[in-house]
Coordinates of C-alpha atoms in Angstrom, one line a residue:
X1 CA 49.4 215.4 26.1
X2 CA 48.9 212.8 28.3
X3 CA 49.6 213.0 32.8
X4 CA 51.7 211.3 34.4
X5 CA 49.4 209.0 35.7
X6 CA 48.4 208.3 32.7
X7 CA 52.3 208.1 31.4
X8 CA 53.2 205.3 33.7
X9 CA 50.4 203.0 33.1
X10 CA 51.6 203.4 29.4
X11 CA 55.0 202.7 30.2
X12 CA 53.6 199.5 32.7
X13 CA 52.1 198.3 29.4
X14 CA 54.7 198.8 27.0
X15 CA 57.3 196.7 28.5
X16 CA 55.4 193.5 27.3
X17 CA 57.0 194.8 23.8
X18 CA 59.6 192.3 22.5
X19 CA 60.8 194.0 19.5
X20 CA 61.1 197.5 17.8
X21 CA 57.9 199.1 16.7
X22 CA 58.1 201.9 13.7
X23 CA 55.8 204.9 14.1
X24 CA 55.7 206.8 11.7
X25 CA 53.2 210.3 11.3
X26 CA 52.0 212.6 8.5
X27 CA 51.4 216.0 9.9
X28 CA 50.2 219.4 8.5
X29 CA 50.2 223.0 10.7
X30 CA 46.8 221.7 12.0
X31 CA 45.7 222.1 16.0
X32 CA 44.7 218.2 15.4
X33 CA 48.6 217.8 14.1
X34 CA 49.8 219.3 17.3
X35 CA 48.3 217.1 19.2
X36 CA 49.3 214.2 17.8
X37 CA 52.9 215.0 18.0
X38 CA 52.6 215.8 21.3
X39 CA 51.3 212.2 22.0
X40 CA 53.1 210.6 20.0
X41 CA 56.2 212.2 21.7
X42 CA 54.6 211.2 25.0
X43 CA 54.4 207.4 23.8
X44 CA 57.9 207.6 22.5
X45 CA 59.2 208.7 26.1
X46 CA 58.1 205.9 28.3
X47 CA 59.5 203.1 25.8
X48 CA 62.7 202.9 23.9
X49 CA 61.2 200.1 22.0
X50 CA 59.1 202.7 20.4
X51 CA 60.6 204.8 18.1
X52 CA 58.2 207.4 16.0
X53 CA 58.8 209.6 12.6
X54 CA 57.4 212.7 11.4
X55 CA 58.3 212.0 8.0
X56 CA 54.9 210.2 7.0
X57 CA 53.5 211.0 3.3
X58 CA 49.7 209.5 4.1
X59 CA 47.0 211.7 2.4
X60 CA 45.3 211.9 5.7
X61 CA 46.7 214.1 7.9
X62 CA 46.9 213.9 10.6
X63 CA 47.9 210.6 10.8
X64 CA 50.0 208.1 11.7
X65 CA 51.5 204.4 11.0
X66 CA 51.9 201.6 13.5
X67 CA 54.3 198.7 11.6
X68 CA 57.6 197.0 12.2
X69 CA 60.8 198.8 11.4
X70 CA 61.8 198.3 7.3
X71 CA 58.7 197.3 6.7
X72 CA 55.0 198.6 5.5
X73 CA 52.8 199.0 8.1
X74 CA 49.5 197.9 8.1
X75 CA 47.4 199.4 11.0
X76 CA 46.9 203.2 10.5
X77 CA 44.8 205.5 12.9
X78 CA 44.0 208.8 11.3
X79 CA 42.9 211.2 14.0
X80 CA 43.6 211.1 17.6
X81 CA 43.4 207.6 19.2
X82 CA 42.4 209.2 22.7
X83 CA 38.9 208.8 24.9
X84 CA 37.4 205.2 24.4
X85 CA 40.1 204.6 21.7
X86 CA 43.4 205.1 23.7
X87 CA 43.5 201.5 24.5
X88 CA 43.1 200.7 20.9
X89 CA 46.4 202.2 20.3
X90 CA 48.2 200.8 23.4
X91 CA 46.7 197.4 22.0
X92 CA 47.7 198.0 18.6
X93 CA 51.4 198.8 19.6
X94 CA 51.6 196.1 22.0
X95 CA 50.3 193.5 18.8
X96 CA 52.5 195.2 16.5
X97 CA 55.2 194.7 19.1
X98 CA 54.9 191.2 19.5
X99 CA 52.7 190.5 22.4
X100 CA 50.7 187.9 22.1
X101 CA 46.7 188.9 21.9
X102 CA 43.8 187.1 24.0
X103 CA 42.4 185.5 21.0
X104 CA 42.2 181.6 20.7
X105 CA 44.5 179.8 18.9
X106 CA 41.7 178.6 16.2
X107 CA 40.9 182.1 15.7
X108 CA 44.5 183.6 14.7
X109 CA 44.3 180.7 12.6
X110 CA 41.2 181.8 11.2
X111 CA 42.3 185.1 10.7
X112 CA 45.8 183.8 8.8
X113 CA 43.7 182.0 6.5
X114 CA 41.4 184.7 5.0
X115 CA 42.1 184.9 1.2
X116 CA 42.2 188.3 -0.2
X117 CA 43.5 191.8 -0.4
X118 CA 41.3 193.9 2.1
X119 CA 41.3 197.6 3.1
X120 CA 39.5 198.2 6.2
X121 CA 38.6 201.9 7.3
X122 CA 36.8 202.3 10.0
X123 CA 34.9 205.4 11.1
X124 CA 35.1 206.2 14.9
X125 CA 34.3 209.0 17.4
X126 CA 36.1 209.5 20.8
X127 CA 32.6 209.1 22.9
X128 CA 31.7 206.3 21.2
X129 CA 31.8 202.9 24.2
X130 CA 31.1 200.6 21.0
X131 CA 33.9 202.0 18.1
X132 CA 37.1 200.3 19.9
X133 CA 35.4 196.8 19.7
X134 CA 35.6 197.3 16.0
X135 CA 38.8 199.2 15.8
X136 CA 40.5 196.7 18.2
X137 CA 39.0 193.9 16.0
X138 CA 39.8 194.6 12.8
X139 CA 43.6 196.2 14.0
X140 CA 43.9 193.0 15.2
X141 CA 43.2 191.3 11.8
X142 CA 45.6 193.7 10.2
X143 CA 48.6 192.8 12.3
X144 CA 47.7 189.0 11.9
X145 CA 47.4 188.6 8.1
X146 CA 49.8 190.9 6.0
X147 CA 47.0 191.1 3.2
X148 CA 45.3 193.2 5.2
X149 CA 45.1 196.8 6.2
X150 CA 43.1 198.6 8.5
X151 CA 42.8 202.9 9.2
X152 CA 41.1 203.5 11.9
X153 CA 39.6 207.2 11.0
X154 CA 38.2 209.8 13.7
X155 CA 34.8 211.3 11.9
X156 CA 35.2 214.4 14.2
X157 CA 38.5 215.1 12.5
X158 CA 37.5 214.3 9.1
X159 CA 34.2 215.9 8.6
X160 CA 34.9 216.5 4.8
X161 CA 35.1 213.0 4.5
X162 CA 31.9 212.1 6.9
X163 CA 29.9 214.2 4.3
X164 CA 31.6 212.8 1.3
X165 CA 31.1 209.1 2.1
X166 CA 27.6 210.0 3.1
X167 CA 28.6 208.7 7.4
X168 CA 26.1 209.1 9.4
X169 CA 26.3 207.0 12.4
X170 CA 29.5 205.5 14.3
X171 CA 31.6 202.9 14.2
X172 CA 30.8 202.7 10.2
X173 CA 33.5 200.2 8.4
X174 CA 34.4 200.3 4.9
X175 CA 35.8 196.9 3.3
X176 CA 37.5 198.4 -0.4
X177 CA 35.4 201.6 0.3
X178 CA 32.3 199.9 -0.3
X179 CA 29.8 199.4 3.2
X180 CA 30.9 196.7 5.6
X181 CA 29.0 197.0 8.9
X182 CA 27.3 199.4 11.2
X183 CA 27.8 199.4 14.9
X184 CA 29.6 197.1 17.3
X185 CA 30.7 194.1 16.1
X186 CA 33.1 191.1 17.7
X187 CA 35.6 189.8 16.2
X188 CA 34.0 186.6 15.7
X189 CA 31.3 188.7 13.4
X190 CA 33.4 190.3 11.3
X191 CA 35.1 186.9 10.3
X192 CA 31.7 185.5 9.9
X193 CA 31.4 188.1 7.0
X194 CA 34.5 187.6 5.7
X195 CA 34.6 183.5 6.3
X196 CA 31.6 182.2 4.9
X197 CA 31.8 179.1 5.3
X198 CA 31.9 179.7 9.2
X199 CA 28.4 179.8 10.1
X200 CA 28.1 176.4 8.7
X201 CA 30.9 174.6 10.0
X202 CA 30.2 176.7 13.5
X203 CA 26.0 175.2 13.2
X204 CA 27.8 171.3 12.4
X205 CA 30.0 171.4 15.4
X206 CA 26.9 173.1 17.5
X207 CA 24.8 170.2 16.4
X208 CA 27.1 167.3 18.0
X209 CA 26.9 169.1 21.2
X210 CA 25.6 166.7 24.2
X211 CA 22.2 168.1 26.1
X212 CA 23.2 170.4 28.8
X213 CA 21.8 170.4 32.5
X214 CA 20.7 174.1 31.9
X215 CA 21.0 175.6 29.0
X216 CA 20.6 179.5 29.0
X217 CA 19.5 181.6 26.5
X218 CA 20.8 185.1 26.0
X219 CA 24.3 186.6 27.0
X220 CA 23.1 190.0 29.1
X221 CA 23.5 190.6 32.9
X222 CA 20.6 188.2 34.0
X223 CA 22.2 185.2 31.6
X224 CA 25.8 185.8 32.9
X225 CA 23.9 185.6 36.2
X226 CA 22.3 182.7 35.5
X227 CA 25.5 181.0 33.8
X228 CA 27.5 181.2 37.2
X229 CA 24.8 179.6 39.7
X230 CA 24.6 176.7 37.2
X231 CA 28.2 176.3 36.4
X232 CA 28.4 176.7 40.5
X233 CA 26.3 173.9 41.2
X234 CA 28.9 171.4 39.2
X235 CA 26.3 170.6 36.4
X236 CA 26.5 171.0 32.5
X237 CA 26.2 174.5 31.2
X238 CA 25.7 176.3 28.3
X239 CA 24.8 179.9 26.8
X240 CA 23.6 180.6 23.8
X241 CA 23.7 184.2 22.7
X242 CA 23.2 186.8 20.4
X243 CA 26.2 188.8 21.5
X244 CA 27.8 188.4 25.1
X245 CA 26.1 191.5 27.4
X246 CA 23.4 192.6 25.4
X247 CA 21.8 196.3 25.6
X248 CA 24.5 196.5 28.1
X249 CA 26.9 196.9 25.9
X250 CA 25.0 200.0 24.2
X251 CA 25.1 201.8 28.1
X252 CA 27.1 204.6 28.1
X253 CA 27.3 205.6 32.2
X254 CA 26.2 203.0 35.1
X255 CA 26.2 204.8 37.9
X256 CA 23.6 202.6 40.3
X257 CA 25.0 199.5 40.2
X258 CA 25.4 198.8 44.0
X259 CA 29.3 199.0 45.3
X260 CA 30.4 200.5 42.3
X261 CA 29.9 204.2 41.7
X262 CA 30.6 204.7 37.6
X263 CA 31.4 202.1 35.3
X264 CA 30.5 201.8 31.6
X265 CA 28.4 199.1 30.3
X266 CA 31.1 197.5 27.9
X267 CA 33.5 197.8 30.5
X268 CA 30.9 195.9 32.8
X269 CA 30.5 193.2 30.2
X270 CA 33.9 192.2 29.7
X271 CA 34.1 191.8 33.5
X272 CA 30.7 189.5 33.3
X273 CA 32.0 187.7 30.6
X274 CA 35.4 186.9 32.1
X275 CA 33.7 185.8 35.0
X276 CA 31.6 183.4 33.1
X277 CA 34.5 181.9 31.6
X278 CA 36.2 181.4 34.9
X279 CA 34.0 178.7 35.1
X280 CA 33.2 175.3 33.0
X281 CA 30.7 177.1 30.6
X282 CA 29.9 176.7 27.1
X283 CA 29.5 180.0 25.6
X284 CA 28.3 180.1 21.8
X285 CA 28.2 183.5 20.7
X286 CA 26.7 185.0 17.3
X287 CA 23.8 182.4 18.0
X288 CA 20.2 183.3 17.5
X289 CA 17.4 181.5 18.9
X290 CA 14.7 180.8 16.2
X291 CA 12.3 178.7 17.8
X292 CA 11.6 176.8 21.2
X293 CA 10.6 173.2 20.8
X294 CA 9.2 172.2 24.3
X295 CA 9.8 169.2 26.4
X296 CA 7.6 166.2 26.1
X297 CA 7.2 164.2 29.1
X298 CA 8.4 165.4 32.9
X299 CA 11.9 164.3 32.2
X300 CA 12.3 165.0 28.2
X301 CA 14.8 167.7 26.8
X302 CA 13.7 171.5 25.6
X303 CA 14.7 171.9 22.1
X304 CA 16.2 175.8 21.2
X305 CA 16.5 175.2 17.4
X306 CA 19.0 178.3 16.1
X307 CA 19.0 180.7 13.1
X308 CA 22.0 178.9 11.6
X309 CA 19.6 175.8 11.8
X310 CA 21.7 173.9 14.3
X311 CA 19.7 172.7 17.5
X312 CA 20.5 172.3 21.4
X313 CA 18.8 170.4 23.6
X314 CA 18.6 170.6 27.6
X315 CA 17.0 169.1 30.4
X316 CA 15.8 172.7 31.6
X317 CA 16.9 176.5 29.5
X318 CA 16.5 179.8 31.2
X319 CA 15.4 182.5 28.8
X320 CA 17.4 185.7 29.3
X321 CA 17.1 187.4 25.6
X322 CA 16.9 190.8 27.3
X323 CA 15.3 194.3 25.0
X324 CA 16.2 196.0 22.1
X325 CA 15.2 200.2 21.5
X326 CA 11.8 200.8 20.7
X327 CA 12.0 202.2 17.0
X328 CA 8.7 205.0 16.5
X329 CA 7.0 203.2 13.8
X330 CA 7.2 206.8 11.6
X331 CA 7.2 206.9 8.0
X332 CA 11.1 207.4 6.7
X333 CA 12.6 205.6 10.2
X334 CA 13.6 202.7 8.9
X335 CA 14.8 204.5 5.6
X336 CA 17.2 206.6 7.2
X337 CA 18.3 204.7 9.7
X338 CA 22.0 205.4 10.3
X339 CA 21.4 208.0 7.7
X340 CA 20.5 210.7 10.0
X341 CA 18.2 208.1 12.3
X342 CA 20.1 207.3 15.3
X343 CA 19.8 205.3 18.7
X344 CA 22.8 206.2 20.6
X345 CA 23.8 210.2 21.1
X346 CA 27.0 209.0 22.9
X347 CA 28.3 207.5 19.5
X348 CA 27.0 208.9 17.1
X349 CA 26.1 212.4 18.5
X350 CA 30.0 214.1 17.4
X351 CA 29.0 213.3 14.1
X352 CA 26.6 216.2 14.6
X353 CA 28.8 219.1 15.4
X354 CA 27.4 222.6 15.2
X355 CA 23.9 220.6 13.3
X356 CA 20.4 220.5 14.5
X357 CA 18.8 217.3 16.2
X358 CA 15.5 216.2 17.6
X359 CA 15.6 213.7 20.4
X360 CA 12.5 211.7 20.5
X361 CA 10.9 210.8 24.1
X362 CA 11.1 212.9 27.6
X363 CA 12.1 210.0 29.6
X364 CA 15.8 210.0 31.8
X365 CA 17.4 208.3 28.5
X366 CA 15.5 211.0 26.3
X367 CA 16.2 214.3 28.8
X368 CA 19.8 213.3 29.3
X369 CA 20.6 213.3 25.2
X370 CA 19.1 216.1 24.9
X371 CA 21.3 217.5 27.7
X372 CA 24.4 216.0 25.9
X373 CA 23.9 217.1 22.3
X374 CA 23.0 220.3 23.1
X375 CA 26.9 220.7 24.3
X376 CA 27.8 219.8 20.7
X377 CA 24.7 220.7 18.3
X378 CA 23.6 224.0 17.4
X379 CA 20.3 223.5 18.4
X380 CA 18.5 220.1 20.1
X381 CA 14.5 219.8 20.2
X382 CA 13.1 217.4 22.7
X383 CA 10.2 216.0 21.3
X384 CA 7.2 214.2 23.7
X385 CA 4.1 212.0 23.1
X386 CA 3.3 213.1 26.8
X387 CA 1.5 216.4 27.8
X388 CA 4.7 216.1 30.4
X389 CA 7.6 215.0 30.6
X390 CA 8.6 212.3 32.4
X391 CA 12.3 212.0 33.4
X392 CA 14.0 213.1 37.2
X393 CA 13.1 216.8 37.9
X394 CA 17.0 217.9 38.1
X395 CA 17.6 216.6 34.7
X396 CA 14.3 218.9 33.3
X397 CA 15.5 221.7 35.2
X398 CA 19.3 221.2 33.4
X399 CA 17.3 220.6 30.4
X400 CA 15.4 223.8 30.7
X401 CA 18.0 225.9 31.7
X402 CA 20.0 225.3 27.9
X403 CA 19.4 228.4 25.6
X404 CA 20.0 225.9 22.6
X405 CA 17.3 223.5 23.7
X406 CA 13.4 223.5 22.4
X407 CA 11.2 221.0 24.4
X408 CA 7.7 220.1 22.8
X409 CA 5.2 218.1 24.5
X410 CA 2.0 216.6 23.2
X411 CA 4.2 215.9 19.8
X412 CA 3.9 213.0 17.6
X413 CA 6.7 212.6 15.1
X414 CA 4.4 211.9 11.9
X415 CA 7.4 211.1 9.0
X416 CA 11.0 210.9 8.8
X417 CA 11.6 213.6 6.0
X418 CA 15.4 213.0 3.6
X419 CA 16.2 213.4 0.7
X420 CA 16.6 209.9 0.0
X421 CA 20.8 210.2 1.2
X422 CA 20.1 211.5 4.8
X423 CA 17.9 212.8 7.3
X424 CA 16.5 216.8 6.5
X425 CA 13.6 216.9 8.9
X426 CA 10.5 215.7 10.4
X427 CA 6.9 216.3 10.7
X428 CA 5.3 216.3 14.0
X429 CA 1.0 216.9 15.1
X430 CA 0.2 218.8 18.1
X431 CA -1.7 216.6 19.7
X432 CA -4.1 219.4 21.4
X433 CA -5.2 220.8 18.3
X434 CA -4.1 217.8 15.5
X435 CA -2.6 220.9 13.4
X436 CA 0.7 219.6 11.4
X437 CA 4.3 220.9 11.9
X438 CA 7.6 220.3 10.2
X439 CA 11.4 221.1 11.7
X440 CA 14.5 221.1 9.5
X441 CA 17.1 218.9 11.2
X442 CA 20.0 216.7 10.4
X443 CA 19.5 214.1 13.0
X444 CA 16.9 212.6 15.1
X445 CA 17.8 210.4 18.1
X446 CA 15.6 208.3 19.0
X447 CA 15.0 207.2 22.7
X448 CA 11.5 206.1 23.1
X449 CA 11.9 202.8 25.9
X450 CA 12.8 199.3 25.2
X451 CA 10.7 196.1 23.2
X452 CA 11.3 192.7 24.6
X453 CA 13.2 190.0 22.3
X454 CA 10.5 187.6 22.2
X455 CA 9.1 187.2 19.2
X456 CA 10.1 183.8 18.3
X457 CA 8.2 182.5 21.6
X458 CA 4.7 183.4 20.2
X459 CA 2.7 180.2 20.9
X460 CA 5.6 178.4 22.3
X461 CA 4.9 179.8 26.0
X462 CA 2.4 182.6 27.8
X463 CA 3.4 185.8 27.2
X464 CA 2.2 189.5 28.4
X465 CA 0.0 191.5 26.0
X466 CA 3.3 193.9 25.7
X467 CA 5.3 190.5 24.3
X468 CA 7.3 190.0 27.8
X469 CA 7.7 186.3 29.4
X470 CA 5.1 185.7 32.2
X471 CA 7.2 184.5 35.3
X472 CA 6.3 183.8 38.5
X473 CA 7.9 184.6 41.8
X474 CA 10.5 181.8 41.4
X475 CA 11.3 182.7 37.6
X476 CA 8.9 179.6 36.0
X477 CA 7.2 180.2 32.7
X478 CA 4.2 178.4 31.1
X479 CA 6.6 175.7 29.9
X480 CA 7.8 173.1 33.0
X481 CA 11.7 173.1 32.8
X482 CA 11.2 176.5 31.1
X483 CA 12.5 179.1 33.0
X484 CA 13.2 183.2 32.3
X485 CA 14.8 186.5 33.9
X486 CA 15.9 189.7 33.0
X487 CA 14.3 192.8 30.8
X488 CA 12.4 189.9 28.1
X489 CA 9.8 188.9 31.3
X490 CA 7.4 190.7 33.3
X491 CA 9.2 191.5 36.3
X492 CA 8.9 195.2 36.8
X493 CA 11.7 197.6 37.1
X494 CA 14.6 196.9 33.8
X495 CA 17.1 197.8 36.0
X496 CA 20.9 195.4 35.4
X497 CA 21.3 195.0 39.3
X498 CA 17.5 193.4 39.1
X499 CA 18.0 191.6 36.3
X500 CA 21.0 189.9 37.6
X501 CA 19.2 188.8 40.9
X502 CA 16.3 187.5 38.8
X503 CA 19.3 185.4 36.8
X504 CA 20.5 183.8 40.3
X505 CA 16.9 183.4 41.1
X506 CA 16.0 181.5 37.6
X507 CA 19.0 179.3 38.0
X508 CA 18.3 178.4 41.7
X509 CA 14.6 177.2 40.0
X510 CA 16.2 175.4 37.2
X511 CA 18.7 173.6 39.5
X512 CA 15.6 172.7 42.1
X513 CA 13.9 171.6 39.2
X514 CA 16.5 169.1 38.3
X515 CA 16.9 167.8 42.0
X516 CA 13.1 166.9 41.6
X517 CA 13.6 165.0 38.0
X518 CA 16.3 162.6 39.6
X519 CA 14.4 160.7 42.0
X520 CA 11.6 160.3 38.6
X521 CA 14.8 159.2 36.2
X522 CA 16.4 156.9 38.6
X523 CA 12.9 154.9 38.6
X524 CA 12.6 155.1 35.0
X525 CA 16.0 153.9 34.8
X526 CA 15.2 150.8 37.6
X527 CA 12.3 149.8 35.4
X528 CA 14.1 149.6 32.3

């Protein structure tokens, strides 16, 4: 099952162990079955810490238990743990075993604390870059607290049980089998669900905070950017963010980031972030900015008043709140969002085995899902606003070249249609004529360009008429002190190696900026 290569990493890993770890699998005559005895033999053979049972009785098969020996285990993966999710299992075996986690101290404690009896099941898919954030997450939270349990289930596996629970998008978690969450979430959010008293004891602590030197708003590439110059420079630094990397963490492929030929984008983040932490930075994650309260005076403090209500000040902030997918604005979108509406074909397009899709826009992003699903779908239409489309010629010609694959230009998607549980179709007008269409479908992916996170600067600071930050050639807004970078201004080209240089850049400003204040303070100071 798994090559040698492969085989000795594992083995590498699995000598952190420091105690037995019981495996134990429920298996049918299933290919899927198979499989997983074949890995599970595999694990078993590097590591005689590990020993692994085929005597399981769990309803799912197949499946299999991760726990110590006598004792009931608690993290459960039903499906094959293999593509994006291998390291979950390595992590969850390595937990289970006794090595310690990278999780801070106030955290685990966090986590030991949580009153009540939980069942977690989380819904994954192999190709999905955001599902082992969730499954590593919540594993995590099974092995630290005994009253909880987490299964960590493969969709593709368990169609049945996709249709019957109505799953329509990846990673979908179940607390008790009622809804938990949708898509990627840290485990800092999921214990802000669960803890609720977090968000205000997190907004009282946020409030003592002293005012930074440069404070930066937003956690992508050009704020991780930013982050380091400052911290470099030796003054006080903070970042506020949404989540740490953004849209980044939503990129499948990066294949044109200079020096490094293919990463993925949550593999990129975790090496920004790590590198933002190597230095003296506050980071202050699950933190949305509300509203910007500007500076009064040459040397007074920018006020970023948060969501939670808590407020930071600094003596200059660097905007970096990056883009989010541009939704279609159809009747029935927002409806069946997750429900058959989906932004990421690399998630949530195994969910869609052998089913028919439209992917809306004729862009790279659109051209290349279409180019995907139509490996996995029985039939994928391309649909375009465009009389042409508009992504690399290679990728139409690939696109072209699929028997399975319909492309429409001069198409605008007029209604999301469902039957008020999922997705059945849409109706589209032919632009040329304005005569009305409808195709039968299960899915619709939706891939249309980005919309910059701005909206809470409306009349704070000039903005484009398409909502993005004006900046000039050093990274300046309107606002003096204010400064910006990344997909949220008007700098052309959303690429992340441009966004990171236009980070640098906006720190460079903001620390210029504050050489030019001291000479003003010091006199301020003299006259006092």
């Amino acid at each position: 099952m798994l090559d040698q290569g492969l085989k000795s990493q594992l083995k590498t890993y699995l000598e952190n162990l420091r105690h037995p770890v019981s495996v134990i699998a429920s298996l049918d005559d299933s290919v899927g079955s198979a499989e997983m005895k074949a890995l599970l033999a595999d694990v078993a053979s590097v590591s005689d810490k590990v020993v692994v049972s085929l005597d399981g009785d769990d309803a799912r098969r197949p499946s299999f238990s991760i726990g110590l020996p006598g004792q009931t285990a608690r993290l459960r993966f039903a499906g094959l743990p293999m593509g994006h999710e291998f390291t979950s299992l390595v992590l969850g075996l390595l937990q289970v075993g006794g090595h310690p986690p990278r999780v801070e101290a106030e955290v685990l404690d966090q986590i030991a604390a949580l009153d009540g009896d939980f069942l977690f099941e989380t819904y994954f898919s192999q190709s999905c870059q955001n599902c082992p954030d969730v499954v590593q997450a919540l594993n995590l939270i099974s092995v630290i607290n005994p009253r909880i349990r987490h299964v960590a289930i493969d969709g593709a596996l368990f169609q049945s049980e996709i249709e019957a629970r109505k799953v329509m998008a990846v990673p979908t978690v179940l607390l008790n089998g009622q809804p938990f969450g949708q898509g990627r979430m840290t485990i800092d959010q999921i214990l802000a669900k669960l803890d609720t008293g977090a968000v205000a004891r997190n907004a009282a602590a946020i409030n003592q905070k002293a005012p930074y030197d440069v404070l930066v708003v937003g956690g992508g590439p050009a704020g991780a950017a930013a982050a380091i110059y400052a911290a470099r420079k030796g003054i006080r630094t903070g970042v506020a963010s949404e989540r740490f990397g953004g849209q980044l963490l939503d990129t499948m492929a990066v294949e044109n980031f200079i020096s490094v030929p293919h990463t993925e984008g949550p593999k990129l983040v975790s090496g920004l972030e790590q590198h933002v932490r190597d230095y003296d930075v506050d980071v202050m994650d699950l933190q949305r900015a509300a509203r910007l309260i500007p500076a009064v005076g040459p040397s007074g403090l920018t006020e970023i008043v948060l969501e939670s209500g808590a407020s930071l000040k600094a003596k200059t902030v660097i905007l970096t709140t990056g883009a989010r997918w541009r939704q279609m604005g159809a009747p029935g979108e927002e409806t069946y969002r997750n429900r058959g509406v989906a932004y990421c074909p690399h998630c949530d397009g195994p969910l869609y085995k052998g089913k028919r899709v439209a992917v809306i826009g004729g862009g790279n992003s659109g051209v290349e899902a279409a180019i995907d699903l139509a490996g996995i779908v029985s039939q994928v239409t391309l649909i375009e606003f465009d009389s042409v489309l508009r992504a690399d010629a290679v990728l139409q010609r690939k696109l072209h070249s699929l028997s399975n694959a319909t492309v429409l230009t001069s198409a605008l998607t007029t209604e999301v249609l469902g039957d008020g549980d999922k997705v059945t179709g849409l109706t589209w007008k032919d632009r040329t004529d304005d005569s009305l269409h409808q195709i039968d479908l299960e899915g619709i992916f939706v891939q249309i360009g980005l919309i910059p996170n701005t909206e809470w600067l409306k009349g704070a600071l000039e903005l484009s008429p398409r909502g993005e930050i004006e900046v000039d050639s050093h990274g300046r807004t309107s606002l003096p002190g204010v400064f910006a970078a990344g997909d949220a201004t008007t700098t052309p080209f959303k690429q992340i190696v441009i966004a990171m240089g236009e980070g640098a850049k906006a720190s460079l400003s903001a620390f210029d900026h504050l050489i030019r204040l001291a000479p003003e303070e010091d006199k301020v100071a003299e006259a006092a």
